[in-house]
Amino acid sequence: MTLVSITLENVTKVFPNGRTAVRALTMDVADGELMVLVGPSGCGKSTVLRLIAGLEAPTSGRILIDGRDVTHVPPQDRDVAMVFQSYALYPHKTVAENLGFGLKMRGADRGAIDAQVRVVAEALQLVPFLDQKPAQLSGGQRQRVALGRAIVRKPKAFLLDEPLSNLDPQLRFDTRAEIGRLHHRLPSAMVHVTHDQEEAMTLGDRLAVMRDGMAEQIAPPLDVYERPANAFVAAFVGSPSMNLLPVVRQDADGASALAGDGFVLEHQSPKVNSGMSLLLGIRPRDIAVVATNDADAVARVDLVEPLGHEAVVRTRIDEGRGPEVTIVVSADRIPAHGSIVGLRFRRDRVHMFRKDDGRRVD
Ligand code: ATP
């Protein structure tokens, strides 16, 4: 049985200025689980972390850590560690002293501090830097010290607020892998906040995709990718974004089809009534370029963005009169700018969402 480490029960946070940052959020994070909160700027991710840490009090709802109701417990008594994007290290202390400082403040003896610092420094590959000062380290190394300082205390939960966002791309990539490795070694629950959906996909055991203070979907990354709960999640997760094309179900002569602007797709779904308005979702990699007489839609190539091994191609359906559709093709099959191509949608990869509220239709 997995133990639940962090529980949010129907948590709402309204700030004194009337701004609702979190709306009736219910979420569990298990021991040893890495939950990633992901969503656009202002959706409430940091506020959720601050609520778990005790830096903010919820307006209503309960927060439990290891089964204990901590809703009104001050931060220092919650046994959580928080790492921010700006890692405030002590500039005059060495890496070893920075790592051990929290334990020293708690009155741990010298031998215990040294032993624990050593374990953490090894895990984070910081051993060669133990005697150096933060100013002598790279951004990624400093971020690892900040992580290490949190780990040394062996908290029940780690809260990471965009810890990678001020690193350059390569370091970001490496430190991300480091966090992933670290997570597998630690028994604690981790909650990691990012606005970067790729970071979320690669790191998380589960994702909570947030919008406007609400969790739109909480599920493992591949479930979110393959079965997004609504059109917002569908568009947010995956790069380039899923195409979302307005269609209406039409029935004629016993056959049923989804008719869009400049294309018609034969399609059967008992959940879709005749005349229903939908958004048809199809990811750029699930569209093939085919001969125009064999195509679901005929489109004009408007823009080609080569990425090396493949290219993102922006097309417009109905030979340029209809909606934009983005596709991804391999580098050896890039169509010419301005050319007319046939597009075929992989039937088993078509998603449908209600036009009115965006909910998935199955
Ligand atoms: P970002 O990715 O930009 O950091 P976020 O998803 O972490 O965004 P939060 O910082 O949690 O978002 O903010 C959620 C909402 O609450 C925002 O609209 C923000 O303006 C508002 N907010 C945050 N803190 C306060 C505060 N102390 N007082 C009033 N409103 C606040």
mmCIF file of N, CA, C and O in Angstrom, residues 296-340:
data_model
loop_
_atom_site.group_PDB
_atom_site.id
_atom_site.type_symbol
_atom_site.label_atom_id
_atom_site.label_comp_id
_atom_site.label_asym_id
_atom_site.label_seq_id
_atom_site.Cartn_x
_atom_site.Cartn_y
_atom_site.Cartn_z
ATOM 1 N N ASP A 296 -7.773 13.344 -46.136
ATOM 2 C CA ASP A 296 -8.937 13.844 -45.394
ATOM 3 C C ASP A 296 -9.121 15.332 -45.671
ATOM 4 O O ASP A 296 -10.223 15.847 -45.640
ATOM 5 N N ALA A 297 -8.003 16.006 -45.886
ATOM 6 C CA ALA A 297 -8.065 17.444 -46.138
ATOM 7 C C ALA A 297 -6.933 17.813 -47.081
ATOM 8 O O ALA A 297 -5.873 17.186 -47.067
ATOM 9 N N VAL A 298 -7.180 18.813 -47.875
ATOM 10 C CA VAL A 298 -6.138 19.315 -48.777
ATOM 11 C C VAL A 298 -5.724 20.672 -48.234
ATOM 12 O O VAL A 298 -6.557 21.519 -47.939
ATOM 13 N N ALA A 299 -4.400 20.839 -48.060
ATOM 14 C CA ALA A 299 -3.935 22.036 -47.369
ATOM 15 C C ALA A 299 -2.770 22.674 -48.105
ATOM 16 O O ALA A 299 -2.075 22.017 -48.887
ATOM 17 N N ARG A 300 -2.577 23.954 -47.820
ATOM 18 C CA ARG A 300 -1.444 24.671 -48.407
ATOM 19 C C ARG A 300 -0.373 24.865 -47.330
ATOM 20 O O ARG A 300 -0.702 25.195 -46.185
ATOM 21 N N VAL A 301 0.868 24.675 -47.703
ATOM 22 C CA VAL A 301 1.975 24.829 -46.750
ATOM 23 C C VAL A 301 2.288 26.317 -46.601
ATOM 24 O O VAL A 301 2.664 26.982 -47.563
ATOM 25 N N ASP A 302 2.113 26.826 -45.379
ATOM 26 C CA ASP A 302 2.315 28.258 -45.126
ATOM 27 C C ASP A 302 3.674 28.579 -44.530
ATOM 28 O O ASP A 302 4.203 29.658 -44.715
ATOM 29 N N LEU A 303 4.197 27.635 -43.720
ATOM 30 C CA LEU A 303 5.457 27.927 -43.027
ATOM 31 C C LEU A 303 6.138 26.606 -42.688
ATOM 32 O O LEU A 303 5.481 25.664 -42.242
ATOM 33 N N VAL A 304 7.429 26.554 -42.915
ATOM 34 C CA VAL A 304 8.203 25.356 -42.556
ATOM 35 C C VAL A 304 9.245 25.764 -41.526
ATOM 36 O O VAL A 304 9.999 26.712 -41.738
ATOM 37 N N GLU A 305 9.260 25.061 -40.380
ATOM 38 C CA GLU A 305 10.237 25.357 -39.325
ATOM 39 C C GLU A 305 11.119 24.130 -39.122
ATOM 40 O O GLU A 305 10.741 23.213 -38.391
ATOM 41 N N PRO A 306 12.283 24.073 -39.773
ATOM 42 C CA PRO A 306 13.140 22.886 -39.647
ATOM 43 C C PRO A 306 13.766 22.812 -38.252
ATOM 44 O O PRO A 306 14.189 23.824 -37.706
ATOM 45 N N LEU A 307 13.767 21.602 -37.687
ATOM 46 C CA LEU A 307 14.365 21.420 -36.353
ATOM 47 C C LEU A 307 15.572 20.498 -36.415
ATOM 48 O O LEU A 307 16.095 20.083 -35.398
ATOM 49 N N GLY A 308 15.992 20.148 -37.637
ATOM 50 C CA GLY A 308 17.109 19.212 -37.773
ATOM 51 C C GLY A 308 16.592 17.846 -38.167
ATOM 52 O O GLY A 308 16.480 17.539 -39.349
ATOM 53 N N HIS A 309 16.194 17.020 -37.187
ATOM 54 C CA HIS A 309 15.728 15.666 -37.505
ATOM 55 C C HIS A 309 14.295 15.658 -38.020
ATOM 56 O O HIS A 309 13.827 14.695 -38.618
ATOM 57 N N GLU A 310 13.568 16.735 -37.784
ATOM 58 C CA GLU A 310 12.195 16.833 -38.281
ATOM 59 C C GLU A 310 11.869 18.305 -38.491
ATOM 60 O O GLU A 310 12.694 19.179 -38.214
ATOM 61 N N ALA A 311 10.664 18.556 -38.996
ATOM 62 C CA ALA A 311 10.273 19.953 -39.205
ATOM 63 C C ALA A 311 8.830 20.130 -38.790
ATOM 64 O O ALA A 311 7.995 19.225 -38.938
ATOM 65 N N VAL A 312 8.546 21.288 -38.227
ATOM 66 C CA VAL A 312 7.167 21.665 -37.924
ATOM 67 C C VAL A 312 6.656 22.415 -39.157
ATOM 68 O O VAL A 312 7.297 23.350 -39.632
ATOM 69 N N VAL A 313 5.522 21.957 -39.679
ATOM 70 C CA VAL A 313 4.984 22.560 -40.895
ATOM 71 C C VAL A 313 3.596 23.108 -40.593
ATOM 72 O O VAL A 313 2.729 22.377 -40.099
ATOM 73 N N ARG A 314 3.418 24.383 -40.845
ATOM 74 C CA ARG A 314 2.101 24.992 -40.618
ATOM 75 C C ARG A 314 1.382 25.071 -41.954
ATOM 76 O O ARG A 314 1.914 25.598 -42.926
ATOM 77 N N THR A 315 0.195 24.502 -41.958
ATOM 78 C CA THR A 315 -0.560 24.463 -43.211
ATOM 79 C C THR A 315 -1.921 25.107 -42.985
ATOM 80 O O THR A 315 -2.338 25.323 -41.838
ATOM 81 N N ARG A 316 -2.591 25.387 -44.060
ATOM 82 C CA ARG A 316 -3.949 25.888 -43.980
ATOM 83 C C ARG A 316 -4.834 24.998 -44.851
ATOM 84 O O ARG A 316 -4.551 24.796 -46.038
ATOM 85 N N ILE A 317 -5.874 24.462 -44.222
ATOM 86 C CA ILE A 317 -6.772 23.524 -44.893
ATOM 87 C C ILE A 317 -7.539 24.227 -46.012
ATOM 88 O O ILE A 317 -7.631 25.453 -46.026
ATOM 89 N N ASP A 318 -8.105 23.417 -46.887
ATOM 90 C CA ASP A 318 -8.922 23.922 -47.983
ATOM 91 C C ASP A 318 -8.067 24.836 -48.876
ATOM 92 O O ASP A 318 -8.485 25.933 -49.253
ATOM 93 N N GLU A 319 -6.869 24.362 -49.125
ATOM 94 C CA GLU A 319 -5.923 25.067 -49.994
ATOM 95 C C GLU A 319 -5.696 26.506 -49.559
ATOM 96 O O GLU A 319 -5.546 27.406 -50.384
ATOM 97 N N GLY A 320 -5.737 26.735 -48.256
ATOM 98 C CA GLY A 320 -5.407 28.067 -47.738
ATOM 99 C C GLY A 320 -6.608 28.857 -47.260
ATOM 100 O O GLY A 320 -6.453 29.911 -46.660
ATOM 101 N N ARG A 321 -7.835 28.345 -47.480
ATOM 102 C CA ARG A 321 -9.022 29.109 -47.073
ATOM 103 C C ARG A 321 -9.515 28.719 -45.686
ATOM 104 O O ARG A 321 -10.251 29.452 -45.058
ATOM 105 N N GLY A 322 -9.121 27.543 -45.224
ATOM 106 C CA GLY A 322 -9.667 27.015 -43.964
ATOM 107 C C GLY A 322 -8.764 27.255 -42.769
ATOM 108 O O GLY A 322 -7.861 28.084 -42.817
ATOM 109 N N PRO A 323 -9.001 26.516 -41.678
ATOM 110 C CA PRO A 323 -8.233 26.702 -40.446
ATOM 111 C C PRO A 323 -6.793 26.215 -40.570
ATOM 112 O O PRO A 323 -6.471 25.402 -41.436
ATOM 113 N N GLU A 324 -5.948 26.708 -39.659
ATOM 114 C CA GLU A 324 -4.542 26.299 -39.655
ATOM 115 C C GLU A 324 -4.399 24.917 -39.026
ATOM 116 O O GLU A 324 -5.054 24.611 -38.024
ATOM 117 N N VAL A 325 -3.569 24.102 -39.626
ATOM 118 C CA VAL A 325 -3.259 22.781 -39.065
ATOM 119 C C VAL A 325 -1.742 22.624 -39.054
ATOM 120 O O VAL A 325 -1.086 22.819 -40.080
ATOM 121 N N THR A 326 -1.213 22.292 -37.885
ATOM 122 C CA THR A 326 0.229 22.100 -37.749
ATOM 123 C C THR A 326 0.544 20.618 -37.839
ATOM 124 O O THR A 326 -0.157 19.789 -37.232
ATOM 125 N N ILE A 327 1.559 20.297 -38.606
ATOM 126 C CA ILE A 327 1.990 18.900 -38.692
ATOM 127 C C ILE A 327 3.488 18.833 -38.410
ATOM 128 O O ILE A 327 4.175 19.847 -38.459
ATOM 129 N N VAL A 328 3.968 17.621 -38.091
ATOM 130 C CA VAL A 328 5.408 17.407 -37.926
ATOM 131 C C VAL A 328 5.807 16.324 -38.908
ATOM 132 O O VAL A 328 5.164 15.268 -38.973
ATOM 133 N N VAL A 329 6.824 16.604 -39.712
ATOM 134 C CA VAL A 329 7.282 15.626 -40.702
ATOM 135 C C VAL A 329 8.767 15.357 -40.483
ATOM 136 O O VAL A 329 9.476 16.193 -39.913
ATOM 137 N N SER A 330 9.236 14.206 -40.956
ATOM 138 C CA SER A 330 10.667 13.932 -40.800
ATOM 139 C C SER A 330 11.440 14.781 -41.812
ATOM 140 O O SER A 330 10.896 15.223 -42.824
ATOM 141 N N ALA A 331 12.730 14.986 -41.510
ATOM 142 C CA ALA A 331 13.536 15.954 -42.260
ATOM 143 C C ALA A 331 13.635 15.614 -43.745
ATOM 144 O O ALA A 331 13.810 16.498 -44.575
ATOM 145 N N ASP A 332 13.497 14.329 -44.087
ATOM 146 C CA ASP A 332 13.641 13.961 -45.505
ATOM 147 C C ASP A 332 12.314 14.066 -46.271
ATOM 148 O O ASP A 332 12.243 13.707 -47.437
ATOM 149 N N ARG A 333 11.265 14.524 -45.608
ATOM 150 C CA ARG A 333 9.973 14.601 -46.297
ATOM 151 C C ARG A 333 9.320 15.965 -46.124
ATOM 152 O O ARG A 333 8.101 16.074 -45.976
ATOM 153 N N ILE A 334 10.129 16.991 -46.134
ATOM 154 C CA ILE A 334 9.592 18.336 -45.900
ATOM 155 C C ILE A 334 8.960 18.872 -47.194
ATOM 156 O O ILE A 334 9.628 18.959 -48.224
ATOM 157 N N PRO A 335 7.672 19.224 -47.139
ATOM 158 C CA PRO A 335 7.044 19.768 -48.353
ATOM 159 C C PRO A 335 7.500 21.208 -48.592
ATOM 160 O O PRO A 335 7.919 21.899 -47.666
ATOM 161 N N ALA A 336 7.426 21.626 -49.836
ATOM 162 C CA ALA A 336 7.895 22.969 -50.193
ATOM 163 C C ALA A 336 6.901 24.019 -49.713
ATOM 164 O O ALA A 336 5.681 23.787 -49.692
ATOM 165 N N HIS A 337 7.456 25.145 -49.342
ATOM 166 C CA HIS A 337 6.628 26.287 -48.950
ATOM 167 C C HIS A 337 5.662 26.616 -50.096
ATOM 168 O O HIS A 337 6.062 26.679 -51.241
ATOM 169 N N GLY A 338 4.397 26.807 -49.771
ATOM 170 C CA GLY A 338 3.413 27.175 -50.783
ATOM 171 C C GLY A 338 2.815 25.992 -51.538
ATOM 172 O O GLY A 338 1.871 26.158 -52.299
ATOM 173 N N SER A 339 3.376 24.768 -51.314
ATOM 174 C CA SER A 339 2.841 23.620 -52.055
ATOM 175 C C SER A 339 1.525 23.152 -51.461
ATOM 176 O O SER A 339 1.176 23.483 -50.331
ATOM 177 N N ILE A 340 0.800 22.377 -52.268
ATOM 178 C CA ILE A 340 -0.483 21.821 -51.818
ATOM 179 C C ILE A 340 -0.244 20.367 -51.435
ATOM 180 O O ILE A 340 0.346 19.603 -52.201
#
